Tab-separated table of C-alpha atoms in Angstrom:
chain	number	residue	atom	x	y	z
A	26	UNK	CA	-8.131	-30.159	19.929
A	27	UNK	CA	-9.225	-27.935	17.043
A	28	UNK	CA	-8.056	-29.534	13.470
A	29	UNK	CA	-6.574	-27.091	10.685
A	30	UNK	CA	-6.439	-27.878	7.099
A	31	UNK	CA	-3.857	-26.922	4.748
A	32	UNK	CA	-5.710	-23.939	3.749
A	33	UNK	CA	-5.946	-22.036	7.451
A	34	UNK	CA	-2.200	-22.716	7.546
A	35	UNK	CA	-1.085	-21.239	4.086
A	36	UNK	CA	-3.654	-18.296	5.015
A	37	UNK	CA	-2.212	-18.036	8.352
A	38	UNK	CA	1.139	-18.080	5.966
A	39	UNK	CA	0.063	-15.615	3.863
A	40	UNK	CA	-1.311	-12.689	6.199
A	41	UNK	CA	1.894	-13.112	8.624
A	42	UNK	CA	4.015	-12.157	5.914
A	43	UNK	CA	1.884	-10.037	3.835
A	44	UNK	CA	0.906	-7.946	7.178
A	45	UNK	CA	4.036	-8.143	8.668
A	46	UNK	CA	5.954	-6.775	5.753
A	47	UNK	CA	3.370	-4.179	5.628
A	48	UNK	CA	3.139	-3.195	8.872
A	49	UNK	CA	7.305	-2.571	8.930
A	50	UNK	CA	6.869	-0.194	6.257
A	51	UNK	CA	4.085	1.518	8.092
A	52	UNK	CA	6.502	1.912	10.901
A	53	UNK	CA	9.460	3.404	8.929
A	54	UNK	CA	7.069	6.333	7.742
A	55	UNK	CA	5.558	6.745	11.359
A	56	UNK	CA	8.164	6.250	13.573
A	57	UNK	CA	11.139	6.080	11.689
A	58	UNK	CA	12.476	2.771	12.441
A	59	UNK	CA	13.948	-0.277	10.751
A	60	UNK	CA	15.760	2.592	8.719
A	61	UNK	CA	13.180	4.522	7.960
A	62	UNK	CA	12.445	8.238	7.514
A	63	UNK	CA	9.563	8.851	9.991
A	64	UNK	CA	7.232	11.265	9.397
A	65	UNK	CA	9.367	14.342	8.634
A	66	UNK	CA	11.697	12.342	5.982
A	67	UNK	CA	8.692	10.657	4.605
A	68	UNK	CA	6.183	13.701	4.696
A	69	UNK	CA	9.180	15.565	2.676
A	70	UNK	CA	9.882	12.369	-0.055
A	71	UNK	CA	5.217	13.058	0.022
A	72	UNK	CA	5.520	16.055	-0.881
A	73	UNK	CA	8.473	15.890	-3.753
A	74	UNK	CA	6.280	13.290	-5.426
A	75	UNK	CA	3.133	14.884	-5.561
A	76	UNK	CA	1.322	14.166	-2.288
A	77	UNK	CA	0.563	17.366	-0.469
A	78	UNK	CA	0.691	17.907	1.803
A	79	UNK	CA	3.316	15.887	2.858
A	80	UNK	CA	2.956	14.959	6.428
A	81	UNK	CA	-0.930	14.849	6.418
A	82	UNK	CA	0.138	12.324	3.095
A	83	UNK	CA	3.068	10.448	5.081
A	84	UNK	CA	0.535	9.734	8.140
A	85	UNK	CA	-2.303	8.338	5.907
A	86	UNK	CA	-0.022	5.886	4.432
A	87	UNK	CA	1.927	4.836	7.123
A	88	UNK	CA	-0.946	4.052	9.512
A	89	UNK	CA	-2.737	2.208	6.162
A	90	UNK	CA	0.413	0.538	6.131
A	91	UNK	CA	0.789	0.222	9.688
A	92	UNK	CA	-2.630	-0.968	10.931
A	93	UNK	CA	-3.761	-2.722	7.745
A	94	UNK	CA	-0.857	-5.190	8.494
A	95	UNK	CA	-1.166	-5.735	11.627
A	96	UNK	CA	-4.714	-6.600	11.586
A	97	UNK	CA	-3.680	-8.624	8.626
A	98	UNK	CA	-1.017	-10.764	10.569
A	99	UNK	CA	-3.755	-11.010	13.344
A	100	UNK	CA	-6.246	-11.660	10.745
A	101	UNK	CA	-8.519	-8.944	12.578
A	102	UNK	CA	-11.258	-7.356	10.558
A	103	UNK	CA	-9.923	-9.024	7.898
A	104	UNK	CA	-11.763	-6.861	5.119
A	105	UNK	CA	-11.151	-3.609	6.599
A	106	UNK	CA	-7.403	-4.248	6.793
A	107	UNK	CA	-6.860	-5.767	3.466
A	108	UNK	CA	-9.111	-2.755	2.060
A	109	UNK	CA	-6.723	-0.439	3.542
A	110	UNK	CA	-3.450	-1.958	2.832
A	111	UNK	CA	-4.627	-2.675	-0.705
A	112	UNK	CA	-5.544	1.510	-0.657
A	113	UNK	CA	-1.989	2.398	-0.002
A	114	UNK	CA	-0.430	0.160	-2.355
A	115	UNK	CA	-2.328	1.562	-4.887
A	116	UNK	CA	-1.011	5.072	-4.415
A	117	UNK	CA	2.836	3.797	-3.701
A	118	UNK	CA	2.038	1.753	-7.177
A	119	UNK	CA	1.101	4.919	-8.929
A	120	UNK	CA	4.329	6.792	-7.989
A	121	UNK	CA	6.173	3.713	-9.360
A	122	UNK	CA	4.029	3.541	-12.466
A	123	UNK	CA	6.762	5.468	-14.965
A	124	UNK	CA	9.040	3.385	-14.306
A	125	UNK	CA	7.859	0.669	-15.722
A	126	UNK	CA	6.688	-2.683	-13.662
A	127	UNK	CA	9.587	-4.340	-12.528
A	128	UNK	CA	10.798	-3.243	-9.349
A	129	UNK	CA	14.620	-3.494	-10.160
A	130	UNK	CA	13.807	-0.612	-12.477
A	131	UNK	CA	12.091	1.586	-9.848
A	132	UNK	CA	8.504	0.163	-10.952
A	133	UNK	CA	5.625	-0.805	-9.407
A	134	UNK	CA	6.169	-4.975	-9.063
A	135	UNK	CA	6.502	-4.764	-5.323
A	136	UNK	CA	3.385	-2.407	-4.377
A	137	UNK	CA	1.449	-4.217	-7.193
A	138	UNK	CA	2.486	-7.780	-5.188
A	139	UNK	CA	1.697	-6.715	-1.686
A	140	UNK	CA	-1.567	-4.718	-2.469
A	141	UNK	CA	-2.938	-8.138	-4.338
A	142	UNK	CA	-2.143	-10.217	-2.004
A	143	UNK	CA	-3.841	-8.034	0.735
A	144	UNK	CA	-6.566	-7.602	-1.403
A	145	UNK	CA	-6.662	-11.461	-2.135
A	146	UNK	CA	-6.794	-12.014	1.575
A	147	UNK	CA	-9.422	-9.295	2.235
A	148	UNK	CA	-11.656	-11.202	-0.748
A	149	UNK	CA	-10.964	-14.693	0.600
A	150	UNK	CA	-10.943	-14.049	4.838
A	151	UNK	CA	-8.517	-14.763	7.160
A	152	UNK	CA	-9.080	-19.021	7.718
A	153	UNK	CA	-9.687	-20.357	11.059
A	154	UNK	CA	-6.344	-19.618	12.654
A	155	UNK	CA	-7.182	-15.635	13.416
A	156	UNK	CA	-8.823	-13.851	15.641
A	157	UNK	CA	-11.790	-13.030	13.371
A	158	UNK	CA	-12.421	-16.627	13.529
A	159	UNK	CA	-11.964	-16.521	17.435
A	160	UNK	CA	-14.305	-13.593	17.594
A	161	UNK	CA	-17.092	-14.967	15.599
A	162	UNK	CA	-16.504	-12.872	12.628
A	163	UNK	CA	-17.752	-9.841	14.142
A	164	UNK	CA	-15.558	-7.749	11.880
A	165	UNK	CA	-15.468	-9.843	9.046
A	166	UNK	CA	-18.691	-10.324	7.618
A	167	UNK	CA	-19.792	-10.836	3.996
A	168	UNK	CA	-21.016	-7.326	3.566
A	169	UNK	CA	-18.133	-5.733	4.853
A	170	UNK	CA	-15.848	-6.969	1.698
A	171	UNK	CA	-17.684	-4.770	-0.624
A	172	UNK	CA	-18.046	-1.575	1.681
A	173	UNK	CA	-14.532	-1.824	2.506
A	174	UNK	CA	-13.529	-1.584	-1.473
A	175	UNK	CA	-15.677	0.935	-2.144
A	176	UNK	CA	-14.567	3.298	0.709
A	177	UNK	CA	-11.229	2.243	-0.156
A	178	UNK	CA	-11.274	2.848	-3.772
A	179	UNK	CA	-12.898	6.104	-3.552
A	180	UNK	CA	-10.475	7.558	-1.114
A	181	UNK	CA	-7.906	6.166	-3.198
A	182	UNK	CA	-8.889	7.726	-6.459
A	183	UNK	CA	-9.158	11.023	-4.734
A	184	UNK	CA	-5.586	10.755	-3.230
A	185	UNK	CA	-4.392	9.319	-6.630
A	186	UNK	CA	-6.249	11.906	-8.843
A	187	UNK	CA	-5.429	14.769	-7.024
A	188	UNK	CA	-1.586	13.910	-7.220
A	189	UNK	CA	-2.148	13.717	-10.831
A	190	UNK	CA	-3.732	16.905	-11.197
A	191	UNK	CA	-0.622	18.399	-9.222
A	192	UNK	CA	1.970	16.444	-11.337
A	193	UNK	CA	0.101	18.032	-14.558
A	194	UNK	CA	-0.280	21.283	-13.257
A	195	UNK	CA	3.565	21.186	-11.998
A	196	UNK	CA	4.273	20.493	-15.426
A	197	UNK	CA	2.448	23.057	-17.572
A	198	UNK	CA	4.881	25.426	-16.497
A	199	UNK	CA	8.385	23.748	-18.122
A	200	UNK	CA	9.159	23.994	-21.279
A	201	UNK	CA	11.111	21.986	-23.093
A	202	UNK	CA	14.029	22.414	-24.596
A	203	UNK	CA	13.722	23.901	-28.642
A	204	UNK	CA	17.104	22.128	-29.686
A	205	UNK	CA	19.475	19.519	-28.269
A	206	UNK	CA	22.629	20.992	-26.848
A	207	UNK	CA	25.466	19.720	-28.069
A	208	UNK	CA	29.170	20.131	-26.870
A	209	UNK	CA	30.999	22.009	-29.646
A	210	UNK	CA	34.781	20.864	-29.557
C-alpha cells in the first residue's frame, strides 16, 4: 500500500475544493445550472460589462472555469488547468476591480482567492494523490508551468485590454453633468 504524506492530502484538499468550486461556476455560465444563467443570461451580463461579444465571452469563461476545475479536482494536467482557471479569474477580477477588494462590497476578494490558489496549485503540482501522478506526469511536466502562464497571460491581457479599450471608448461619449441638481422647495 502506497503511503501519503500530509502534503498530497492538503493538495488533494486544496484542488477538490479549488476545482470543484470552479468548475460549478463554469457550469452556471454553460449550462445554466446550480442557479445559473447559462449562456444566454451570462453572454448578456458579458456583454453589459464590456466583454463582446457576449456569448463568444460567456463560453470562454465558462469552459476556463469549467474544465480548469475539473482537471484541477482530478489533478489532470495540472499546469494547463491552473493556467486556465487562473486566466479567467483574472478577467472576473478586473470587472470587480472598482469596487474595491473586498467581496462584500462587490470587489475582487473572491476571484483574486480562487485564481491564486489555482495558480498556486499550477506552480506547486498536483501531489501524489492525482491522476498526473498516476499517469507519469505526462501532462504535467516542468516546462509546461511556464508555457501555460505565458499563453495564459497573453490571452488574458488581450481579453482584459480590449474590455478596457471598450469601457473607455463607451465612456468618451457621456458627459458629465456641469452643476449638481438640486431639489428647489
Amino acid at each position: 500500500m502506497r503511503r501519503y504524506d500530509r502534503r498530497d492530502l492538503g493538495l488533494l484538499l486544496l484542488r477538490l475544493g479549488t476545482g470543484g468550486v470552479l468548475a460549478a461556476h463554469g457550469t452556471q455560465k454553460l449550462f445554466g445550472w446550480f442557479g445559473g444563467h447559462g449562456i444566454e443570461g451570462t453572454g448578456q451580463f458579458m456583454e453589459s460589462v464590456g466583454y463582446a461579444p457576449g456569448r463568444t465571452s460567456a463560453t470562454a469563461a465558462g469552459l476556463a472555469e469549467t474544465g480548469g476545475g475539473a482537471l484541477l479536482a482530478l489533478g489532470l494536467a495540472t499546469p494547463a488547468a491552473g493556467a486556465a482557471a487562473a486566466g479567467a479569474m483574472a478577467g472576473a477580477a478586473a470587472v470587480h476591480t472598482p469596487n474595491g477588494f473586498f467581496n462584500q462590497s462587490g470587489g475582487y476578494e473572491y476571484a483574486a482567492s480562487l485564481g491564486l490558489t489555482a495558480a498556486g496549485l499550477a506552480v506547486t503540482g498536483p501531489g501524489r494523490i492525482s491522476l498526473d501522478h498516476a499517469l507519469g506526469h505526462a501532462v504535467n511536466r516542468s516546462w509546461m508551468i511556464p508555457a501555460a502562464f505565458a499563453v495564459t497571460a497573453a490571452g488574458t491581457a488581450l481579453v482584459v485590454g480590449a474590455r478596457a479599450r471598450r469601457l473607455r471608448k463607451a465612456k468618451e461619449g457621456e458627459q458629465d453633468a456641469l452643476f449638481e441638481e438640486e431639489y428647489m422647495e
